[in-house]
Amino acid sequence: MKELYFDRLLPALGIPEYVRCICAAGAGGKTGLLGRLAAEYRDMGKHVLLTTTTKMYLPEAYGALDCSAGEILDRLDRDGFVIAGSTVCEGEKMGPLPKEVWDRVVPEAEIVLVEADGSRRLPLKVPGVNEPVIPRACDFLIVVEGMSGIGRPLLEVCHRTKQAAALLGCPEKRKVTVEMTVRIAREGYQSLLKRENDGEGKGSCGCYFLNQADCLDPEQRAEIAAAMDGTETVIGSLKEGFFLRYQ
């Protein structure tokens, strides 16, 4: 199996040029992935809106919380980038835009990036009922899982541990293996990637991004790549800035 190396995320993921709304689901680096995509699209001169349909951590810059649609669009035009949401959540997180604001600003942005799932900063996740929250506008879905969970107990590294243990048929105390990680990714979210566009925004265009590959040795990366054969998968590290595809 040939390994292809990329130092940019967009070409590694193979996102088509026509795509306007990209959603990230799963765990293990969704916010970092969307931030990297935002930077690469901005380097291309695109105006980028970053938001959430669930919860995400408050932005350190370019934030537009509880703003009107007009204010968000003004900032987007001025800065080329805005992170928009609401303060309906307590603590360090922001919530989604009100529907009337979403309906006005999303059609106006050149690129819309959406964090569509929550994982409590854990590397792995199996979705619960009504998760992820994928908007109708989504035309590319990225399922993210983190490889740093390998070798650690499932209950310490996986959000929705009970669902994960049921899917895997193992105790919650079992240490995570490469095989378990692949099953969590493939069996937890694959139906969303395979689903035809059904009018609910859950289109079939997308890929897996298996993050934190800096935690793996070359043999483990090759094992994961072989196990993910037949899917669109990138194995990489947002921290180290390398992205691998296998063919």
PDB file of C-alpha atoms in Angstrom:
ATOM      1  CA  MET A   1       0.000   0.000   0.000  1.00  0.00           C
ATOM      2  CA  LYS A   2       1.506   3.344  -1.109  1.00  0.00           C
ATOM      3  CA  GLU A   3       1.665   6.214   1.395  1.00  0.00           C
ATOM      4  CA  LEU A   4       1.014   9.737   0.079  1.00  0.00           C
ATOM      5  CA  TYR A   5       2.258  12.636   2.219  1.00  0.00           C
ATOM      6  CA  PHE A   6       0.586  16.080   2.421  1.00  0.00           C
ATOM      7  CA  ASP A   7       1.419  19.145   4.497  1.00  0.00           C
ATOM      8  CA  ARG A   8      -1.927  20.806   3.748  1.00  0.00           C
ATOM      9  CA  LEU A   9      -5.277  19.496   4.901  1.00  0.00           C
ATOM     10  CA  LEU A  10      -7.504  20.485   1.977  1.00  0.00           C
ATOM     11  CA  PRO A  11      -5.728  18.432  -0.699  1.00  0.00           C
ATOM     12  CA  ALA A  12      -5.259  15.555   1.748  1.00  0.00           C
ATOM     13  CA  LEU A  13      -8.990  15.341   2.453  1.00  0.00           C
ATOM     14  CA  GLY A  14      -9.856  15.706  -1.220  1.00  0.00           C
ATOM     15  CA  ILE A  15     -12.661  18.188  -0.606  1.00  0.00           C
ATOM     16  CA  PRO A  16     -14.269  19.061  -3.972  1.00  0.00           C
ATOM     17  CA  GLU A  17     -14.149  22.690  -5.097  1.00  0.00           C
ATOM     18  CA  TYR A  18     -17.945  22.940  -5.186  1.00  0.00           C
ATOM     19  CA  VAL A  19     -18.274  22.212  -1.439  1.00  0.00           C
ATOM     20  CA  ARG A  20     -19.448  25.186   0.621  1.00  0.00           C
ATOM     21  CA  CYS A  21     -20.567  23.738   3.980  1.00  0.00           C
ATOM     22  CA  ILE A  22     -18.265  21.319   5.808  1.00  0.00           C
ATOM     23  CA  CYS A  23     -19.290  19.643   9.060  1.00  0.00           C
ATOM     24  CA  ALA A  24     -17.042  17.890  11.564  1.00  0.00           C
ATOM     25  CA  ALA A  25     -18.404  15.090  13.770  1.00  0.00           C
ATOM     26  CA  GLY A  26     -16.847  12.616  16.172  1.00  0.00           C
ATOM     27  CA  ALA A  27     -14.012  13.465  18.577  1.00  0.00           C
ATOM     28  CA  GLY A  28     -10.252  13.877  18.790  1.00  0.00           C
ATOM     29  CA  GLY A  29      -9.670  17.293  17.227  1.00  0.00           C
ATOM     30  CA  LYS A  30     -12.794  18.649  15.502  1.00  0.00           C
ATOM     31  CA  THR A  31     -12.154  22.249  16.552  1.00  0.00           C
ATOM     32  CA  GLY A  32      -8.495  22.091  15.539  1.00  0.00           C
ATOM     33  CA  LEU A  33      -9.394  20.558  12.188  1.00  0.00           C
ATOM     34  CA  LEU A  34     -11.952  23.267  11.430  1.00  0.00           C
ATOM     35  CA  GLY A  35      -9.475  25.953  12.474  1.00  0.00           C
ATOM     36  CA  ARG A  36      -6.870  24.506  10.107  1.00  0.00           C
ATOM     37  CA  LEU A  37      -9.403  24.372   7.268  1.00  0.00           C
ATOM     38  CA  ALA A  38     -10.407  27.964   7.979  1.00  0.00           C
ATOM     39  CA  ALA A  39      -6.770  29.082   7.708  1.00  0.00           C
ATOM     40  CA  GLU A  40      -6.224  27.218   4.439  1.00  0.00           C
ATOM     41  CA  TYR A  41      -9.425  28.586   2.884  1.00  0.00           C
ATOM     42  CA  ARG A  42      -8.514  32.104   4.011  1.00  0.00           C
ATOM     43  CA  ASP A  43      -5.113  31.688   2.346  1.00  0.00           C
ATOM     44  CA  MET A  44      -7.104  31.067  -0.848  1.00  0.00           C
ATOM     45  CA  GLY A  45      -8.950  34.366  -0.357  1.00  0.00           C
ATOM     46  CA  LYS A  46     -12.219  32.814   0.797  1.00  0.00           C
ATOM     47  CA  HIS A  47     -14.501  34.419   3.390  1.00  0.00           C
ATOM     48  CA  VAL A  48     -15.119  31.808   6.089  1.00  0.00           C
ATOM     49  CA  LEU A  49     -17.873  31.444   8.688  1.00  0.00           C
ATOM     50  CA  LEU A  50     -17.179  29.030  11.570  1.00  0.00           C
ATOM     51  CA  THR A  51     -20.075  28.024  13.806  1.00  0.00           C
ATOM     52  CA  THR A  52     -21.696  25.102  15.621  1.00  0.00           C
ATOM     53  CA  THR A  53     -24.990  23.239  15.754  1.00  0.00           C
ATOM     54  CA  THR A  54     -24.265  21.984  19.283  1.00  0.00           C
ATOM     55  CA  LYS A  55     -21.577  23.513  21.517  1.00  0.00           C
ATOM     56  CA  MET A  56     -17.980  24.560  20.995  1.00  0.00           C
ATOM     57  CA  TYR A  57     -15.384  26.374  23.043  1.00  0.00           C
ATOM     58  CA  LEU A  58     -15.482  30.160  22.997  1.00  0.00           C
ATOM     59  CA  PRO A  59     -13.214  31.762  20.407  1.00  0.00           C
ATOM     60  CA  GLU A  60     -10.111  33.683  21.427  1.00  0.00           C
ATOM     61  CA  ALA A  61     -10.452  35.977  18.390  1.00  0.00           C
ATOM     62  CA  TYR A  62     -12.870  36.792  15.561  1.00  0.00           C
ATOM     63  CA  GLY A  63     -15.820  35.989  17.817  1.00  0.00           C
ATOM     64  CA  ALA A  64     -19.335  37.239  17.106  1.00  0.00           C
ATOM     65  CA  LEU A  65     -21.599  36.092  19.928  1.00  0.00           C
ATOM     66  CA  ASP A  66     -25.280  37.021  20.110  1.00  0.00           C
ATOM     67  CA  CYS A  67     -24.842  39.277  17.089  1.00  0.00           C
ATOM     68  CA  SER A  68     -27.428  40.068  14.466  1.00  0.00           C
ATOM     69  CA  ALA A  69     -27.107  38.611  10.999  1.00  0.00           C
ATOM     70  CA  GLY A  70     -26.108  42.043   9.714  1.00  0.00           C
ATOM     71  CA  GLU A  71     -23.323  42.390  12.275  1.00  0.00           C
ATOM     72  CA  ILE A  72     -21.961  38.921  11.452  1.00  0.00           C
ATOM     73  CA  LEU A  73     -21.976  39.640   7.717  1.00  0.00           C
ATOM     74  CA  ASP A  74     -20.276  43.000   8.278  1.00  0.00           C
ATOM     75  CA  ARG A  75     -17.478  41.304  10.216  1.00  0.00           C
ATOM     76  CA  LEU A  76     -17.204  38.594   7.589  1.00  0.00           C
ATOM     77  CA  ASP A  77     -16.838  41.227   4.893  1.00  0.00           C
ATOM     78  CA  ARG A  78     -14.316  43.223   6.945  1.00  0.00           C
ATOM     79  CA  ASP A  79     -12.125  40.427   8.326  1.00  0.00           C
ATOM     80  CA  GLY A  80     -12.793  37.529   5.945  1.00  0.00           C
ATOM     81  CA  PHE A  81     -13.396  35.270   8.957  1.00  0.00           C
ATOM     82  CA  VAL A  82     -15.883  35.130  11.807  1.00  0.00           C
ATOM     83  CA  ILE A  83     -16.718  32.613  14.544  1.00  0.00           C
ATOM     84  CA  ALA A  84     -20.396  33.084  15.293  1.00  0.00           C
ATOM     85  CA  GLY A  85     -22.686  31.603  17.900  1.00  0.00           C
ATOM     86  CA  SER A  86     -24.752  32.346  20.972  1.00  0.00           C
ATOM     87  CA  THR A  87     -24.108  32.483  24.709  1.00  0.00           C
ATOM     88  CA  VAL A  88     -26.998  30.184  25.600  1.00  0.00           C
ATOM     89  CA  CYS A  89     -24.436  27.763  27.082  1.00  0.00           C
ATOM     90  CA  GLU A  90     -22.894  28.325  30.489  1.00  0.00           C
ATOM     91  CA  GLY A  91     -19.164  28.358  31.122  1.00  0.00           C
ATOM     92  CA  GLU A  92     -16.540  28.166  28.390  1.00  0.00           C
ATOM     93  CA  LYS A  93     -18.737  27.141  25.475  1.00  0.00           C
ATOM     94  CA  MET A  94     -20.938  28.869  22.932  1.00  0.00           C
ATOM     95  CA  GLY A  95     -24.126  27.518  21.422  1.00  0.00           C
ATOM     96  CA  PRO A  96     -25.631  27.551  17.932  1.00  0.00           C
ATOM     97  CA  LEU A  97     -26.923  30.516  15.997  1.00  0.00           C
ATOM     98  CA  PRO A  98     -30.653  31.234  16.149  1.00  0.00           C
ATOM     99  CA  LYS A  99     -32.403  29.820  13.099  1.00  0.00           C
ATOM    100  CA  GLU A 100     -33.292  33.220  11.685  1.00  0.00           C
ATOM    101  CA  VAL A 101     -29.649  34.339  11.889  1.00  0.00           C
ATOM    102  CA  TRP A 102     -28.366  31.055  10.418  1.00  0.00           C
ATOM    103  CA  ASP A 103     -30.803  31.345   7.513  1.00  0.00           C
ATOM    104  CA  ARG A 104     -29.437  34.786   6.632  1.00  0.00           C
ATOM    105  CA  VAL A 105     -25.693  34.377   7.113  1.00  0.00           C
ATOM    106  CA  VAL A 106     -25.011  30.838   5.837  1.00  0.00           C
ATOM    107  CA  PRO A 107     -26.052  31.553   2.218  1.00  0.00           C
ATOM    108  CA  GLU A 108     -23.823  34.654   2.200  1.00  0.00           C
ATOM    109  CA  ALA A 109     -20.575  33.020   3.360  1.00  0.00           C
ATOM    110  CA  GLU A 110     -18.267  31.520   0.754  1.00  0.00           C
ATOM    111  CA  ILE A 111     -17.276  28.696   3.114  1.00  0.00           C
ATOM    112  CA  VAL A 112     -19.213  27.520   6.185  1.00  0.00           C
ATOM    113  CA  LEU A 113     -17.471  25.286   8.744  1.00  0.00           C
ATOM    114  CA  VAL A 114     -19.657  23.624  11.370  1.00  0.00           C
ATOM    115  CA  GLU A 115     -18.774  21.753  14.534  1.00  0.00           C
ATOM    116  CA  ALA A 116     -21.700  19.326  14.611  1.00  0.00           C
ATOM    117  CA  ASP A 117     -20.873  17.040  17.527  1.00  0.00           C
ATOM    118  CA  GLY A 118     -19.560  17.122  21.093  1.00  0.00           C
ATOM    119  CA  SER A 119     -16.983  14.855  22.722  1.00  0.00           C
ATOM    120  CA  ARG A 120     -15.890  16.504  25.997  1.00  0.00           C
ATOM    121  CA  ARG A 121     -12.331  16.750  24.645  1.00  0.00           C
ATOM    122  CA  LEU A 122     -11.950  12.969  24.549  1.00  0.00           C
ATOM    123  CA  PRO A 123     -10.175  11.332  21.611  1.00  0.00           C
ATOM    124  CA  LEU A 124     -12.907   8.820  20.701  1.00  0.00           C
ATOM    125  CA  LYS A 125     -16.674   8.871  20.408  1.00  0.00           C
ATOM    126  CA  VAL A 126     -19.613   6.688  19.451  1.00  0.00           C
ATOM    127  CA  PRO A 127     -22.658   8.894  18.737  1.00  0.00           C
ATOM    128  CA  GLY A 128     -25.721   8.831  20.918  1.00  0.00           C
ATOM    129  CA  VAL A 129     -29.339   9.305  19.898  1.00  0.00           C
ATOM    130  CA  ASN A 130     -29.823  12.406  17.713  1.00  0.00           C
ATOM    131  CA  GLU A 131     -26.060  12.866  17.290  1.00  0.00           C
ATOM    132  CA  PRO A 132     -24.400  14.432  15.391  1.00  0.00           C
ATOM    133  CA  VAL A 133     -26.518  17.484  14.556  1.00  0.00           C
ATOM    134  CA  ILE A 134     -25.911  17.881  10.828  1.00  0.00           C
ATOM    135  CA  PRO A 135     -27.575  20.885   9.153  1.00  0.00           C
ATOM    136  CA  ARG A 136     -29.418  20.687   5.851  1.00  0.00           C
ATOM    137  CA  ALA A 137     -26.743  22.868   4.240  1.00  0.00           C
ATOM    138  CA  CYS A 138     -23.949  20.322   4.822  1.00  0.00           C
ATOM    139  CA  ASP A 139     -22.379  18.970   1.639  1.00  0.00           C
ATOM    140  CA  PHE A 140     -19.201  17.426   3.115  1.00  0.00           C
ATOM    141  CA  LEU A 141     -18.950  15.523   6.407  1.00  0.00           C
ATOM    142  CA  ILE A 142     -15.641  14.771   8.152  1.00  0.00           C
ATOM    143  CA  VAL A 143     -15.699  12.114  10.871  1.00  0.00           C
ATOM    144  CA  VAL A 144     -12.811  12.696  13.293  1.00  0.00           C
ATOM    145  CA  GLU A 145     -11.408  10.200  15.792  1.00  0.00           C
ATOM    146  CA  GLY A 146      -8.214  10.524  17.866  1.00  0.00           C
ATOM    147  CA  MET A 147      -5.523   7.873  17.995  1.00  0.00           C
ATOM    148  CA  SER A 148      -4.222   8.897  21.433  1.00  0.00           C
ATOM    149  CA  GLY A 149      -6.850   6.625  23.001  1.00  0.00           C
ATOM    150  CA  ILE A 150      -5.040   3.471  21.893  1.00  0.00           C
ATOM    151  CA  GLY A 151      -3.626   1.532  24.850  1.00  0.00           C
ATOM    152  CA  ARG A 152      -5.832   3.279  27.426  1.00  0.00           C
ATOM    153  CA  PRO A 153      -9.083   2.060  29.052  1.00  0.00           C
ATOM    154  CA  LEU A 154     -12.167   2.712  26.934  1.00  0.00           C
ATOM    155  CA  LEU A 155     -13.981   4.462  29.785  1.00  0.00           C
ATOM    156  CA  GLU A 156     -11.166   7.040  30.050  1.00  0.00           C
ATOM    157  CA  VAL A 157     -10.900   7.960  26.375  1.00  0.00           C
ATOM    158  CA  CYS A 158     -14.316   7.511  24.730  1.00  0.00           C
ATOM    159  CA  HIS A 159     -17.389   9.719  24.948  1.00  0.00           C
ATOM    160  CA  ARG A 160     -20.624   7.703  25.121  1.00  0.00           C
ATOM    161  CA  THR A 161     -18.720   4.803  26.674  1.00  0.00           C
ATOM    162  CA  LYS A 162     -21.797   2.626  27.166  1.00  0.00           C
ATOM    163  CA  GLN A 163     -22.679   2.865  23.470  1.00  0.00           C
ATOM    164  CA  ALA A 164     -19.070   2.112  22.569  1.00  0.00           C
ATOM    165  CA  ALA A 165     -18.890  -0.934  24.858  1.00  0.00           C
ATOM    166  CA  ALA A 166     -22.159  -2.240  23.399  1.00  0.00           C
ATOM    167  CA  LEU A 167     -20.904  -1.712  19.839  1.00  0.00           C
ATOM    168  CA  LEU A 168     -17.609  -3.452  20.582  1.00  0.00           C
ATOM    169  CA  GLY A 169     -19.070  -6.154  22.814  1.00  0.00           C
ATOM    170  CA  CYS A 170     -16.485  -5.574  25.538  1.00  0.00           C
ATOM    171  CA  PRO A 171     -16.246  -4.196  29.101  1.00  0.00           C
ATOM    172  CA  GLU A 172     -15.803  -0.466  29.548  1.00  0.00           C
ATOM    173  CA  LYS A 173     -12.470  -1.123  31.318  1.00  0.00           C
ATOM    174  CA  ARG A 174     -10.975  -2.853  28.254  1.00  0.00           C
ATOM    175  CA  LYS A 175      -7.856  -1.155  26.879  1.00  0.00           C
ATOM    176  CA  VAL A 176      -8.394   0.277  23.418  1.00  0.00           C
ATOM    177  CA  THR A 177      -6.658  -1.502  20.550  1.00  0.00           C
ATOM    178  CA  VAL A 178      -6.098  -0.463  16.944  1.00  0.00           C
ATOM    179  CA  GLU A 179      -8.911  -2.795  15.910  1.00  0.00           C
ATOM    180  CA  MET A 180     -11.306  -1.243  18.445  1.00  0.00           C
ATOM    181  CA  THR A 181     -10.446   2.263  17.237  1.00  0.00           C
ATOM    182  CA  VAL A 182     -11.191   1.306  13.644  1.00  0.00           C
ATOM    183  CA  ARG A 183     -14.516  -0.264  14.638  1.00  0.00           C
ATOM    184  CA  ILE A 184     -15.511   2.853  16.582  1.00  0.00           C
ATOM    185  CA  ALA A 185     -14.822   4.995  13.518  1.00  0.00           C
ATOM    186  CA  ARG A 186     -16.364   2.707  10.920  1.00  0.00           C
ATOM    187  CA  GLU A 187     -19.351   1.312  12.792  1.00  0.00           C
ATOM    188  CA  GLY A 188     -20.116   4.425  14.816  1.00  0.00           C
ATOM    189  CA  TYR A 189     -20.418   6.906  11.958  1.00  0.00           C
ATOM    190  CA  GLN A 190     -20.178   5.122   8.621  1.00  0.00           C
ATOM    191  CA  SER A 191     -23.936   5.124   8.030  1.00  0.00           C
ATOM    192  CA  LEU A 192     -23.814   8.928   7.879  1.00  0.00           C
ATOM    193  CA  LEU A 193     -21.100   8.892   5.233  1.00  0.00           C
ATOM    194  CA  LYS A 194     -22.951   6.312   3.137  1.00  0.00           C
ATOM    195  CA  ARG A 195     -26.402   7.868   3.377  1.00  0.00           C
ATOM    196  CA  GLU A 196     -27.819   9.501   0.289  1.00  0.00           C
ATOM    197  CA  ASN A 197     -28.937  13.094   0.588  1.00  0.00           C
ATOM    198  CA  ASP A 198     -32.383  12.604   2.071  1.00  0.00           C
ATOM    199  CA  GLY A 199     -33.519  16.187   2.496  1.00  0.00           C
ATOM    200  CA  GLU A 200     -32.265  16.307   6.097  1.00  0.00           C
ATOM    201  CA  GLY A 201     -28.776  17.491   5.246  1.00  0.00           C
ATOM    202  CA  LYS A 202     -27.113  14.110   5.738  1.00  0.00           C
ATOM    203  CA  GLY A 203     -25.374  13.750   2.426  1.00  0.00           C
ATOM    204  CA  SER A 204     -23.083  10.960   1.320  1.00  0.00           C
ATOM    205  CA  CYS A 205     -20.018  13.112   0.491  1.00  0.00           C
ATOM    206  CA  GLY A 206     -17.317  12.988   3.148  1.00  0.00           C
ATOM    207  CA  CYS A 207     -14.356  11.192   4.692  1.00  0.00           C
ATOM    208  CA  TYR A 208     -12.674  10.041   7.883  1.00  0.00           C
ATOM    209  CA  PHE A 209      -9.840  11.971   9.504  1.00  0.00           C
ATOM    210  CA  LEU A 210      -7.939   9.887  12.056  1.00  0.00           C
ATOM    211  CA  ASN A 211      -6.019  12.463  14.074  1.00  0.00           C
ATOM    212  CA  GLN A 212      -3.095  12.223  16.505  1.00  0.00           C
ATOM    213  CA  ALA A 213      -1.097   9.935  14.218  1.00  0.00           C
ATOM    214  CA  ASP A 214       2.027  11.245  15.957  1.00  0.00           C
ATOM    215  CA  CYS A 215       1.035   8.812  18.739  1.00  0.00           C
ATOM    216  CA  LEU A 216       1.407   5.849  16.353  1.00  0.00           C
ATOM    217  CA  ASP A 217       4.390   3.985  14.985  1.00  0.00           C
ATOM    218  CA  PRO A 218       4.592   3.294  11.219  1.00  0.00           C
ATOM    219  CA  GLU A 219       3.349  -0.278  11.662  1.00  0.00           C
ATOM    220  CA  GLN A 220       0.227   0.901  13.499  1.00  0.00           C
ATOM    221  CA  ARG A 221      -0.479   3.509  10.814  1.00  0.00           C
ATOM    222  CA  ALA A 222      -0.206   0.848   8.128  1.00  0.00           C
ATOM    223  CA  GLU A 223      -2.476  -1.481  10.129  1.00  0.00           C
ATOM    224  CA  ILE A 224      -5.116   1.227  10.470  1.00  0.00           C
ATOM    225  CA  ALA A 225      -4.864   2.141   6.794  1.00  0.00           C
ATOM    226  CA  ALA A 226      -5.401  -1.501   5.815  1.00  0.00           C
ATOM    227  CA  ALA A 227      -8.386  -1.808   8.175  1.00  0.00           C
ATOM    228  CA  MET A 228      -9.940   1.381   6.745  1.00  0.00           C
ATOM    229  CA  ASP A 229      -9.514   0.158   3.160  1.00  0.00           C
ATOM    230  CA  GLY A 230     -12.608   0.881   1.101  1.00  0.00           C
ATOM    231  CA  THR A 231     -13.267   4.206   2.830  1.00  0.00           C
ATOM    232  CA  GLU A 232     -12.039   7.739   2.192  1.00  0.00           C
ATOM    233  CA  THR A 233      -9.575   8.088   5.076  1.00  0.00           C
ATOM    234  CA  VAL A 234      -6.746  10.442   6.006  1.00  0.00           C
ATOM    235  CA  ILE A 235      -4.427   9.538   8.879  1.00  0.00           C
ATOM    236  CA  GLY A 236      -2.573  12.548  10.214  1.00  0.00           C
ATOM    237  CA  SER A 237      -1.589  14.905  12.983  1.00  0.00           C
ATOM    238  CA  LEU A 238      -2.942  18.421  13.368  1.00  0.00           C
ATOM    239  CA  LYS A 239      -0.287  19.010  16.034  1.00  0.00           C
ATOM    240  CA  GLU A 240       2.634  18.021  13.793  1.00  0.00           C
ATOM    241  CA  GLY A 241       1.095  19.179  10.508  1.00  0.00           C
ATOM    242  CA  PHE A 242       1.310  16.011   8.415  1.00  0.00           C
ATOM    243  CA  PHE A 243      -1.470  14.146   6.634  1.00  0.00           C
ATOM    244  CA  LEU A 244      -1.278  10.702   5.002  1.00  0.00           C
ATOM    245  CA  ARG A 245      -3.428   8.940   2.453  1.00  0.00           C
ATOM    246  CA  TYR A 246      -2.918   5.351   1.386  1.00  0.00           C
ATOM    247  CA  GLN A 247      -3.620   3.723  -1.954  1.00  0.00           C
TER     248      GLN A 247
END
